[in-house]
Tab-separated table of C-alpha atoms and ligand atoms in Angstrom:
chain	number	residue	atom	x	y	z
A	88	MET	CA	-42.009	-6.233	11.654
A	89	LEU	CA	-45.666	-7.179	12.056
A	90	ARG	CA	-47.098	-3.718	11.427
A	91	PHE	CA	-48.874	-4.783	8.216
A	92	TRP	CA	-49.736	-8.321	9.382
A	93	ASP	CA	-53.493	-7.866	9.194
A	94	ALA	CA	-53.284	-6.849	5.548
A	95	LEU	CA	-51.176	-9.839	4.474
A	96	ASP	CA	-52.499	-12.960	2.788
A	97	ASP	CA	-51.581	-16.446	4.026
A	98	GLU	CA	-48.638	-16.835	1.684
A	99	GLU	CA	-47.182	-13.476	2.674
A	100	ARG	CA	-47.658	-14.307	6.338
A	101	ASP	CA	-45.799	-17.581	5.885
A	102	GLN	CA	-42.935	-15.837	4.158
A	103	LEU	CA	-42.650	-13.127	6.778
A	104	THR	CA	-42.816	-15.692	9.568
A	105	GLN	CA	-39.993	-17.658	8.010
A	106	GLN	CA	-37.894	-14.539	7.632
A	107	ILE	CA	-38.438	-13.491	11.231
A	108	GLU	CA	-37.702	-16.980	12.507
A	109	SER	CA	-34.414	-17.050	10.665
A	110	ILE	CA	-33.129	-14.014	12.576
A	111	ASP	CA	-31.292	-14.262	15.846
A	112	LEU	CA	-32.950	-11.213	17.399
A	113	ALA	CA	-30.841	-11.333	20.533
A	114	GLU	CA	-27.712	-11.208	18.440
A	115	VAL	CA	-28.977	-8.274	16.366
A	116	ALA	CA	-29.897	-6.418	19.553
A	117	ARG	CA	-26.475	-7.129	21.020
A	118	LEU	CA	-24.721	-5.853	17.900
A	119	MET	CA	-26.874	-2.753	17.704
A	120	ALA	CA	-26.220	-2.004	21.358
A	121	GLY	CA	-22.600	-1.649	20.352
A	122	VAL	CA	-21.529	-4.826	22.102
A	123	SER	CA	-18.965	-5.939	19.642
A	124	ASP	CA	-16.124	-8.369	19.835
A	125	ALA	CA	-14.226	-6.270	17.306
A	126	PRO	CA	-10.781	-5.399	18.573
A	127	ASP	CA	-9.515	-1.837	18.757
A	128	TRP	CA	-7.790	-1.960	15.386
A	129	ALA	CA	-6.394	1.548	15.530
A	130	GLU	CA	-4.439	0.541	18.626
A	131	LEU	CA	-3.552	-2.969	17.508
A	132	ALA	CA	-2.447	-1.808	14.067
A	133	LYS	CA	0.503	-0.053	15.663
A	134	GLN	CA	2.009	-3.453	16.382
A	135	ALA	CA	1.379	-4.805	12.903
A	136	GLU	CA	4.351	-6.277	11.071
A	137	PRO	CA	4.683	-7.123	7.388
A	138	PRO	CA	3.433	-10.664	6.706
A	139	HIS	CA	5.734	-13.626	6.128
A	140	ALA	CA	5.295	-13.892	2.412
A	141	VAL	CA	6.585	-15.526	-0.710
A	142	GLN	CA	7.487	-12.414	-2.682
A	143	LEU	CA	8.055	-11.847	-6.374
A	144	ASP	CA	11.756	-12.014	-7.255
A	145	HIS	CA	12.804	-12.426	-3.669
A	146	ALA	CA	16.018	-14.336	-3.099
A	147	GLU	CA	15.037	-15.460	0.396
A	148	ASN	CA	11.787	-17.185	-0.543
A	149	ARG	CA	11.383	-20.587	1.074
A	150	PHE	CA	10.339	-22.258	-2.187
A	151	THR	CA	11.036	-21.559	-5.823
A	152	ALA	CA	8.256	-20.739	-8.244
A	153	ASP	CA	9.287	-23.740	-10.363
A	154	ASP	CA	8.905	-26.155	-7.459
A	155	ALA	CA	5.563	-24.596	-6.587
A	156	LEU	CA	4.353	-24.867	-10.184
A	157	ARG	CA	5.253	-28.561	-10.366
A	158	ARG	CA	3.605	-29.309	-7.017
A	159	GLY	CA	0.424	-27.452	-7.967
A	160	GLU	CA	0.271	-29.129	-11.374
A	161	GLN	CA	0.484	-32.490	-9.663
A	162	ALA	CA	-2.423	-31.602	-7.363
A	163	LEU	CA	-4.513	-30.618	-10.373
A	164	ARG	CA	-3.625	-33.800	-12.249
A	165	ASP	CA	-4.595	-35.775	-9.150
A	166	HIS	CA	-8.109	-34.229	-9.245
A	167	GLN	CA	-7.539	-32.660	-5.840
A	168	VAL	CA	-8.695	-29.121	-6.562
A	169	GLY	CA	-12.157	-27.525	-6.693
A	170	LEU	CA	-13.139	-23.953	-7.485
A	171	LEU	CA	-15.327	-21.743	-5.345
A	172	LEU	CA	-16.600	-18.461	-6.749
A	173	VAL	CA	-18.527	-16.090	-4.537
A	174	ALA	CA	-21.258	-14.311	-6.438
A	175	GLY	CA	-23.817	-13.442	-3.799
A	176	GLY	CA	-23.094	-9.728	-3.442
A	177	GLN	CA	-25.697	-7.149	-4.394
A	178	GLY	CA	-23.205	-5.178	-6.475
A	179	SER	CA	-24.839	-1.965	-5.367
A	180	ARG	CA	-21.969	0.317	-6.415
A	181	LEU	CA	-21.992	-0.880	-10.025
A	182	ASN	CA	-25.514	0.328	-10.813
A	183	PHE	CA	-26.175	-2.792	-12.874
A	184	GLU	CA	-29.644	-4.223	-12.559
A	185	HIS	CA	-28.596	-7.875	-12.788
A	186	ALA	CA	-26.296	-10.193	-10.879
A	187	LYS	CA	-22.703	-9.026	-11.438
A	188	GLY	CA	-21.757	-12.320	-13.093
A	189	LEU	CA	-23.926	-11.292	-16.050
A	190	PHE	CA	-21.935	-8.125	-16.633
A	191	LYS	CA	-20.278	-8.035	-20.068
A	192	ILE	CA	-16.611	-7.362	-19.538
A	193	GLY	CA	-14.702	-8.880	-22.514
A	194	PRO	CA	-13.057	-5.861	-24.210
A	195	LEU	CA	-13.746	-7.283	-27.690
A	196	SER	CA	-15.690	-10.475	-27.061
A	197	ASP	CA	-18.279	-8.951	-24.711
A	198	ARG	CA	-18.011	-12.122	-22.644
A	199	THR	CA	-19.630	-11.857	-19.206
A	200	LEU	CA	-17.636	-12.088	-15.973
A	201	LEU	CA	-19.102	-15.547	-15.491
A	202	GLN	CA	-17.987	-16.766	-18.899
A	203	VAL	CA	-14.512	-15.262	-18.553
A	204	LEU	CA	-13.886	-17.134	-15.308
A	205	ILE	CA	-15.492	-20.416	-16.350
A	206	GLU	CA	-13.484	-20.503	-19.574
A	207	ARG	CA	-10.280	-20.079	-17.591
A	208	GLN	CA	-11.397	-22.885	-15.298
A	209	ARG	CA	-12.033	-25.126	-18.319
A	210	ALA	CA	-8.689	-24.235	-19.826
A	211	VAL	CA	-6.869	-25.209	-16.629
A	212	ALA	CA	-8.849	-28.444	-16.335
A	213	ALA	CA	-8.126	-29.320	-19.961
A	214	ARG	CA	-4.422	-28.665	-19.612
A	215	TYR	CA	-4.066	-31.006	-16.659
A	216	GLY	CA	-6.516	-33.613	-17.881
A	217	THR	CA	-8.690	-33.139	-14.841
A	218	ARG	CA	-12.148	-32.076	-13.755
A	219	VAL	CA	-12.410	-29.011	-11.592
A	220	PRO	CA	-15.872	-28.836	-10.057
A	221	LEU	CA	-17.311	-25.357	-9.632
A	222	TYR	CA	-19.149	-24.363	-6.472
A	223	MET	CA	-20.724	-20.965	-6.755
A	224	MET	CA	-22.160	-19.049	-3.860
A	225	THR	CA	-25.249	-17.046	-4.681
A	226	SER	CA	-27.716	-15.161	-2.503
A	227	PRO	CA	-31.462	-14.578	-2.685
A	228	ALA	CA	-30.491	-11.422	-4.637
A	229	THR	CA	-28.639	-13.341	-7.363
A	230	HIS	CA	-29.568	-17.031	-7.204
A	231	GLU	CA	-32.381	-17.400	-9.710
A	232	GLU	CA	-30.758	-15.187	-12.267
A	233	LEU	CA	-27.428	-17.011	-12.110
A	234	VAL	CA	-29.101	-20.426	-12.328
A	235	ALA	CA	-31.141	-19.353	-15.354
A	236	PHE	CA	-28.175	-17.729	-17.072
A	237	LEU	CA	-25.959	-20.764	-16.640
A	238	ASP	CA	-28.726	-23.036	-17.956
A	239	LYS	CA	-29.336	-20.812	-20.934
A	240	HIS	CA	-25.646	-20.960	-21.865
A	241	ASP	CA	-25.138	-24.649	-21.114
A	242	ARG	CA	-22.882	-23.652	-18.230
A	243	PHE	CA	-20.389	-22.317	-20.774
A	244	GLY	CA	-19.236	-25.830	-21.504
A	245	LEU	CA	-19.005	-27.235	-17.983
A	246	ASP	CA	-20.680	-30.552	-17.257
A	247	GLN	CA	-23.867	-30.168	-15.271
A	248	ALA	CA	-22.468	-32.587	-12.691
A	249	ASP	CA	-19.536	-30.262	-12.115
A	250	VAL	CA	-21.512	-27.143	-11.244
A	251	GLN	CA	-23.263	-26.523	-7.943
A	252	LEU	CA	-24.829	-23.270	-6.907
A	253	PHE	CA	-25.593	-22.753	-3.248
A	254	CYS	CA	-27.384	-19.853	-1.650
A	255	GLN	CA	-25.957	-17.950	1.298
A	256	GLY	CA	-27.874	-16.636	4.299
A	257	THR	CA	-29.118	-13.130	4.938
A	258	MET	CA	-29.137	-10.590	7.738
A	259	PRO	CA	-31.675	-7.838	8.341
A	260	ALA	CA	-30.910	-4.151	7.937
A	261	VAL	CA	-31.508	-2.052	11.042
A	262	ASP	CA	-32.455	1.618	10.921
A	263	PHE	CA	-29.919	3.359	13.064
A	264	GLN	CA	-32.210	6.115	14.275
A	265	SER	CA	-35.110	3.986	15.408
A	266	GLN	CA	-33.002	0.823	15.957
A	267	ARG	CA	-35.772	-1.152	14.254
A	268	ILE	CA	-35.451	-3.823	11.601
A	269	LEU	CA	-36.571	-2.333	8.288
A	270	LEU	CA	-39.274	-3.682	6.005
A	271	GLU	CA	-38.751	-3.771	2.267
A	272	ALA	CA	-42.442	-4.403	1.631
A	273	PRO	CA	-45.412	-5.038	3.936
A	274	GLY	CA	-44.703	-8.765	4.078
A	275	GLN	CA	-40.956	-8.650	3.516
A	276	LEU	CA	-38.032	-7.679	5.727
A	277	ALA	CA	-35.142	-5.685	4.279
A	278	LEU	CA	-32.640	-8.533	4.121
A	279	SER	CA	-29.224	-8.572	2.534
A	280	PRO	CA	-26.607	-11.286	2.001
A	281	ASN	CA	-24.556	-11.940	5.133
A	282	GLY	CA	-21.152	-11.275	3.548
A	283	HIS	CA	-18.704	-13.533	1.714
A	284	GLY	CA	-17.973	-15.110	5.096
A	285	GLY	CA	-21.489	-16.533	4.888
A	286	MET	CA	-19.837	-19.098	2.644
A	287	LEU	CA	-18.519	-21.080	5.596
A	288	GLU	CA	-21.974	-21.983	6.839
A	289	ALA	CA	-23.774	-22.109	3.488
A	290	PHE	CA	-21.200	-24.366	1.796
A	291	ASP	CA	-21.653	-26.959	4.505
A	292	GLN	CA	-25.431	-26.626	4.848
A	293	ALA	CA	-25.943	-27.052	1.113
A	294	GLY	CA	-24.046	-30.340	1.203
A	295	CYS	CA	-21.128	-28.992	-0.827
A	296	LEU	CA	-18.578	-29.865	1.832
A	297	ASP	CA	-19.695	-33.502	1.702
A	298	ASP	CA	-19.838	-33.410	-2.076
A	299	ALA	CA	-16.275	-32.074	-2.255
A	300	GLN	CA	-15.103	-34.749	0.125
A	301	SER	CA	-16.816	-37.517	-1.828
A	302	ARG	CA	-14.968	-36.320	-4.933
A	303	GLY	CA	-11.691	-36.506	-3.053
A	304	LEU	CA	-11.033	-32.786	-3.269
A	305	GLN	CA	-8.363	-31.547	-0.905
A	306	GLN	CA	-7.972	-27.905	-1.867
A	307	LEU	CA	-10.568	-25.325	-2.713
A	308	PHE	CA	-9.483	-22.358	-4.809
A	309	TYR	CA	-11.527	-19.306	-3.795
A	310	GLY	CA	-12.112	-16.193	-5.882
A	311	GLN	CA	-14.641	-13.443	-6.463
A	312	ILE	CA	-16.910	-13.189	-9.466
A	313	ASP	CA	-15.978	-9.553	-10.043
A	314	ASN	CA	-12.274	-10.000	-10.801
A	315	PRO	CA	-11.854	-10.904	-14.483
A	316	LEU	CA	-8.090	-11.304	-13.975
A	317	LEU	CA	-8.596	-13.999	-11.349
A	318	GLN	CA	-5.882	-16.602	-11.974
A	319	VAL	CA	-8.384	-19.403	-11.622
A	320	CYS	CA	-6.840	-22.484	-9.965
A	321	ASP	CA	-3.351	-21.085	-10.535
A	322	PRO	CA	-1.048	-24.099	-10.083
A	323	THR	CA	1.795	-22.011	-8.664
A	324	LEU	CA	-0.357	-20.571	-5.889
A	325	ILE	CA	-1.743	-24.019	-5.102
A	326	GLY	CA	1.801	-25.388	-5.143
A	327	TYR	CA	3.106	-22.837	-2.629
A	328	HIS	CA	0.139	-23.653	-0.425
A	329	LEU	CA	0.983	-27.357	-0.513
A	330	LEU	CA	4.731	-26.976	-0.084
A	331	ALA	CA	4.207	-24.763	2.973
A	332	GLU	CA	1.610	-27.192	4.372
A	333	SER	CA	-0.634	-24.195	4.777
A	334	GLU	CA	-4.286	-24.478	5.715
A	335	LEU	CA	-5.147	-21.146	4.158
A	336	THR	CA	-3.098	-19.295	1.585
A	337	THR	CA	-3.853	-15.841	0.347
A	338	GLN	CA	-2.640	-13.992	-2.717
A	339	VAL	CA	-1.615	-10.357	-2.294
A	340	VAL	CA	-0.255	-7.511	-4.366
A	341	ARG	CA	2.182	-4.797	-3.404
A	342	LYS	CA	0.315	-1.598	-2.558
A	343	ARG	CA	1.384	1.453	-4.514
A	344	ASP	CA	-0.192	3.983	-2.226
A	345	PRO	CA	-0.346	3.760	1.596
A	346	LEU	CA	-4.059	4.589	1.646
A	347	GLU	CA	-5.079	2.286	-1.211
A	348	ARG	CA	-8.562	0.924	-0.561
A	349	VAL	CA	-7.612	-2.710	-0.092
A	350	GLY	CA	-7.350	-4.782	3.068
A	351	ASN	CA	-3.844	-4.923	4.545
A	352	VAL	CA	-2.457	-8.391	5.120
A	353	VAL	CA	-0.232	-8.199	8.184
A	354	GLN	CA	1.367	-10.249	10.911
A	355	LEU	CA	-0.067	-9.419	14.315
A	356	GLU	CA	0.474	-11.190	17.618
A	357	GLY	CA	1.998	-14.094	15.746
A	358	LYS	CA	-0.951	-14.510	13.364
A	359	THR	CA	-1.665	-13.509	9.798
A	360	ARG	CA	-4.597	-11.114	9.661
A	361	ILE	CA	-6.260	-8.552	7.469
A	362	ILE	CA	-6.734	-5.011	8.708
A	363	GLU	CA	-9.231	-3.113	6.612
A	364	TYR	CA	-8.034	0.115	5.049
A	365	SER	CA	-10.588	2.022	7.088
A	366	ASP	CA	-9.094	0.614	10.307
A	367	LEU	CA	-5.447	1.333	9.518
A	368	PRO	CA	-4.312	4.693	10.937
A	369	GLU	CA	-2.613	6.891	8.346
A	370	SER	CA	0.517	7.145	10.461
A	371	VAL	CA	0.914	3.358	10.374
A	372	ALA	CA	-0.083	2.955	6.714
A	373	GLY	CA	2.541	5.505	5.681
A	374	GLN	CA	5.501	3.840	7.456
A	375	ARG	CA	8.401	2.913	5.176
A	376	ASP	CA	11.299	0.512	5.582
A	377	ALA	CA	15.000	1.237	5.119
A	378	LYS	CA	14.639	0.853	1.348
A	379	GLY	CA	11.824	3.396	1.277
A	380	GLU	CA	9.200	0.740	0.553
A	381	LEU	CA	5.850	0.648	2.367
A	382	ARG	CA	6.313	-1.450	5.494
A	383	LEU	CA	2.737	-2.798	5.387
A	384	TRP	CA	2.857	-3.499	1.695
A	385	ALA	CA	0.560	-6.486	1.181
A	386	GLY	CA	-2.854	-5.704	-0.274
A	387	ASN	CA	-5.607	-8.327	-0.102
A	388	LEU	CA	-6.975	-9.622	-3.424
A	389	ALA	CA	-9.605	-11.942	-1.936
A	390	VAL	CA	-7.987	-14.912	-3.644
A	391	HIS	CA	-7.416	-17.835	-1.319
A	392	VAL	CA	-6.592	-21.515	-1.286
A	393	PHE	CA	-8.338	-23.474	1.454
A	394	GLU	CA	-7.414	-26.863	2.750
A	395	MET	CA	-10.669	-28.876	2.811
A	396	ASP	CA	-9.926	-30.266	6.282
A	397	PHE	CA	-9.534	-26.747	7.586
A	398	LEU	CA	-12.882	-25.703	6.095
A	399	ARG	CA	-14.560	-28.696	7.666
A	400	ARG	CA	-13.043	-27.939	11.058
A	401	MET	CA	-14.093	-24.306	10.845
A	402	SER	CA	-17.582	-25.103	9.554
A	403	ALA	CA	-18.349	-26.854	12.808
A	404	ASP	CA	-18.486	-23.386	14.342
A	405	ALA	CA	-19.482	-21.026	11.534
A	406	ASP	CA	-20.430	-18.359	14.088
A	407	ALA	CA	-16.741	-18.092	14.907
A	408	LEU	CA	-16.574	-15.531	12.109
A	409	PRO	CA	-17.525	-12.187	13.630
A	410	LEU	CA	-20.266	-10.016	12.174
A	411	HIS	CA	-19.005	-6.668	10.930
A	412	GLN	CA	-21.291	-3.670	10.682
A	413	ALA	CA	-21.512	-1.404	7.668
A	414	ARG	CA	-23.517	1.774	7.208
A	415	LYS	CA	-25.455	1.665	3.954
A	416	LYS	CA	-28.344	3.279	2.127
A	417	VAL	CA	-31.228	0.830	2.425
A	418	LYS	CA	-34.474	1.307	0.533
A	419	HIS	CA	-37.493	0.445	2.699
A	420	ILE	CA	-41.081	1.304	3.495
A	421	ASP	CA	-42.101	3.663	6.281
A	422	ASP	CA	-44.796	3.134	8.901
A	423	ASP	CA	-47.463	4.141	6.385
A	424	GLY	CA	-46.182	1.755	3.739
A	425	ASN	CA	-44.614	4.470	1.543
A	426	ILE	CA	-41.372	3.606	-0.220
A	427	VAL	CA	-38.346	5.519	1.093
A	428	GLU	CA	-35.203	5.880	-1.028
A	429	PRO	CA	-32.664	7.362	1.370
A	430	GLN	CA	-30.175	9.891	0.042
A	431	SER	CA	-27.597	9.086	2.699
A	432	GLU	CA	-26.740	6.096	4.870
A	433	ASN	CA	-29.690	5.224	7.055
A	434	ALA	CA	-29.145	1.658	8.191
A	435	THR	CA	-26.682	-0.880	9.492
A	436	LYS	CA	-26.020	-4.084	7.589
A	437	PHE	CA	-24.156	-7.059	9.013
A	438	GLU	CA	-21.594	-9.136	7.154
A	439	ARG	CA	-19.099	-11.879	7.872
A	440	PHE	CA	-15.749	-11.775	6.060
A	441	ILE	CA	-14.113	-14.966	4.884
A	442	PHE	CA	-10.627	-13.619	5.549
A	443	ASP	CA	-11.345	-13.606	9.276
A	444	LEU	CA	-10.405	-17.283	9.045
A	445	LEU	CA	-6.763	-16.370	8.394
A	446	PRO	CA	-5.616	-16.151	12.030
A	447	MET	CA	-7.220	-19.511	12.759
A	448	ALA	CA	-5.290	-21.376	10.087
A	449	ARG	CA	-2.121	-23.326	10.729
A	450	ASN	CA	0.836	-22.144	8.639
A	451	ALA	CA	-1.220	-19.461	6.868
A	452	LEU	CA	0.760	-18.377	3.845
A	453	VAL	CA	0.871	-15.120	1.898
A	454	VAL	CA	1.986	-15.115	-1.746
A	455	GLU	CA	2.671	-12.006	-3.786
A	456	ALA	CA	1.351	-11.662	-7.352
A	457	ALA	CA	1.899	-8.969	-9.953
A	458	LYS	CA	-1.138	-6.735	-9.859
A	459	TYR	CA	-1.430	-6.334	-13.612
A	460	ALA	CA	-1.645	-10.105	-13.977
A	461	ALA	CA	-4.012	-10.932	-11.146
A	462	PHE	CA	-6.406	-8.203	-10.125
A	463	ALA	CA	-8.776	-5.811	-11.882
A	464	PRO	CA	-11.997	-5.713	-9.870
A	465	VAL	CA	-15.317	-4.449	-11.173
A	466	LYS	CA	-16.783	-2.495	-8.267
A	467	ASN	CA	-17.827	1.020	-9.286
A	468	ALA	CA	-19.799	2.240	-12.286
A	469	THR	CA	-17.063	4.705	-13.218
A	470	GLY	CA	-13.583	5.752	-12.097
A	471	ASN	CA	-11.375	3.418	-10.071
A	472	ASP	CA	-12.150	-0.282	-10.092
A	473	SER	CA	-14.784	0.146	-12.777
A	474	PRO	CA	-15.564	-1.830	-15.954
A	475	GLU	CA	-13.331	0.585	-17.826
A	476	THR	CA	-10.273	-0.026	-15.633
A	477	ALA	CA	-10.979	-3.777	-15.570
A	478	ARG	CA	-11.035	-3.908	-19.391
A	479	GLN	CA	-7.805	-1.922	-19.509
A	480	GLY	CA	-6.340	-4.475	-17.115
A	481	MET	CA	-7.463	-7.359	-19.307
A	482	VAL	CA	-6.007	-5.774	-22.429
A	483	GLN	CA	-2.710	-5.007	-20.682
A	484	ARG	CA	-2.341	-8.579	-19.430
A	485	ASP	CA	-3.265	-10.135	-22.767
A	486	ALA	CA	-0.974	-7.801	-24.719
A	487	GLU	CA	1.852	-8.784	-22.385
A	488	LEU	CA	1.076	-12.482	-22.937
A	489	LEU	CA	1.187	-12.009	-26.717
A	490	ARG	CA	4.451	-10.067	-26.522
A	491	GLN	CA	6.011	-12.790	-24.400
A	492	ALA	CA	4.856	-15.229	-27.059
A	493	GLY	CA	6.877	-13.280	-29.630
A	494	ALA	CA	4.237	-11.056	-31.236
A	495	GLN	CA	4.677	-7.358	-31.775
A	496	VAL	CA	1.567	-5.657	-30.420
A	497	ASP	CA	0.728	-2.064	-31.253
A	498	ASP	CA	-1.303	0.078	-28.911
A	499	VAL	CA	-4.563	-1.631	-29.891
A	500	THR	CA	-7.199	-3.586	-27.984
A	501	VAL	CA	-6.394	-7.277	-27.786
A	502	GLU	CA	-8.106	-10.076	-25.940
A	503	VAL	CA	-7.004	-13.670	-25.461
A	504	ASN	CA	-9.427	-16.454	-24.651
A	505	PRO	CA	-7.728	-18.893	-22.254
A	506	LEU	CA	-9.232	-21.803	-24.193
A	507	TRP	CA	-7.041	-20.639	-27.092
A	508	ALA	CA	-3.966	-20.033	-24.942
A	509	LEU	CA	-3.674	-20.121	-21.193
A	510	ASP	CA	-0.190	-18.646	-21.171
A	511	ALA	CA	2.572	-17.251	-23.390
A	512	ALA	CA	4.128	-20.639	-24.100
A	513	GLU	CA	0.839	-21.976	-25.462
A	514	ALA	CA	0.251	-18.795	-27.465
A	515	GLN	CA	3.721	-19.075	-28.966
A	516	ARG	CA	2.896	-22.505	-30.366
A	517	LYS	CA	-0.192	-21.060	-32.061
A	518	LEU	CA	0.985	-17.690	-33.332
A	519	GLN	CA	2.562	-17.181	-36.725
A	520	PRO	CA	6.211	-16.260	-36.105
A	521	GLY	CA	6.820	-12.522	-36.432
A	522	LEU	CA	3.134	-11.623	-36.064
A	523	HIS	CA	2.516	-7.896	-35.833
A	524	VAL	CA	-0.847	-6.986	-34.302
A	525	THR	CA	-1.921	-3.633	-35.711
A	526	GLN	CA	-5.705	-3.860	-35.281
A	527	PRO	CA	-8.029	-4.833	-32.451
A	528	THR	CA	-7.901	-8.641	-32.335
A	529	TYR	CA	-9.609	-11.313	-30.268
A	530	PHE	CA	-7.548	-14.505	-30.152
A	531	HIS	CA	-9.952	-17.380	-29.594
B	160	LIG	P1	-18.109	-6.773	-2.414
B	160	LIG	O1	-17.892	-6.688	-0.962
B	160	LIG	O2	-17.225	-5.975	-3.266
B	160	LIG	O3	-19.623	-6.461	-2.702
B	160	LIG	O4	-18.035	-8.288	-2.814
B	160	LIG	P2	-20.488	-6.448	-4.027
B	160	LIG	O5	-21.798	-6.998	-3.695
B	160	LIG	O6	-19.791	-7.084	-5.189
B	160	LIG	O7	-20.639	-4.916	-4.350
B	160	LIG	P3	-21.234	-3.692	-3.498
B	160	LIG	O8	-20.352	-3.541	-2.285
B	160	LIG	O9	-22.661	-3.988	-3.143
B	160	LIG	O10	-21.111	-2.569	-4.468
B	160	LIG	C1	-16.862	-8.939	-3.149
B	160	LIG	C2	-17.220	-10.324	-3.634
B	160	LIG	O11	-17.860	-11.052	-2.614
B	160	LIG	C3	-19.124	-11.507	-3.053
B	160	LIG	C4	-19.506	-10.608	-4.205
B	160	LIG	O12	-20.411	-11.260	-5.068
B	160	LIG	C5	-18.157	-10.352	-4.840
B	160	LIG	O13	-17.770	-11.434	-5.659
B	160	LIG	N1	-20.085	-11.390	-1.937
B	160	LIG	C6	-20.172	-10.258	-1.213
B	160	LIG	C7	-20.892	-12.455	-1.670
B	160	LIG	O14	-20.831	-13.511	-2.337
B	160	LIG	N2	-21.780	-12.349	-0.651
B	160	LIG	C8	-21.898	-11.233	0.096
B	160	LIG	O15	-22.738	-11.205	1.013
B	160	LIG	C9	-21.059	-10.165	-0.184
């Protein structure tokens, strides 16, 4: 790490010193030595059961959707709910040179991911006559750009007092041949954000936990910046969470394919947990029940509702979230200072996952959503989970909303701004009766 020390100026030396001091070298060494607390998932997964879940159209659900909606609406009216968006990821698969939040996703409007989600947040707040503060997690890779973009656009209509950005921590990348921490530049380690689980520590350290408490918030609605279908602060999900007295509730969708690349929400040893798709043996993933349905059916959407007290309790020991290792391509400099752009994975990165909190929560609850209405992530530049599929998802959901509101919609691109109508009932009040949509139309 100090190879180029003699050539650095004072400022560079200070920066490098700070970076080195922020690393727990013993921990990195322990992880690299293969000492891991990670369980043997392949073995454990054999005992996995489907999660206890509130399912769509399921007669045996403990609560009705109507009761949940009313309970959640009350919580919103009582100013109990805050929103947390995680936007610290490097978005490496997307091949977009800016923070993902700046990606233009609106099929007709060209609105960015950030604007799409904030407008939904504002629409929910307006409907319930409440303020929903936004906490957004950034990382050194995205912070400045997101701050500047929000300023430039007047936070898309949110009050300055209701927006707080906080920066997550980083972990170094370790070359797996030499087992050395990589340098990005002579005075700069190759650091990357420490995973969405870094939120637990960063939220507290930035004072957001105290801020949320001083505002009287009791639930935090958690979502990812790269899902334009995120049902921001969905009252029904919040309502189920409250009725079940859950400390952590997670929204899932029914998997269509056993090997779908989403985390599997399961019940294991009496706890709700997520087993990553890469850890679930094919033989287990493919199991079907008597009706021919996938037994482990619940796919993780990374949409959660946290009880604030639970977050506070867990924040006292943020290291309780394990560090996972991932093999990635990491650009760096070699011993002579030449830039190396690896063609294949060369280094290990370390990340914490927020969903590792699930087994620690009392009464963790799983709630099923319809995929078309809740999830269309922007991950890859092309193909699955790309901007193209996300836009298709947005159009499909909005067309469905308009049809439910009584319009006839041809096979054309439509887009609905939630500030115009948050749901079909609101759209129905605004649409001309008998409307036939024959051309691409943005309702806003
Ligand atoms: P992903 O794990 O899909 O990563 O993040 P990513 O950064 O968006 O994309 P790739 O893997 O580099 O291509 C899921 C969500 O979690 C956030 C991301 O911003 C995204 O909203 N995230 C991820 C963080 O906030 N911090 C992290 O360290 C990692």
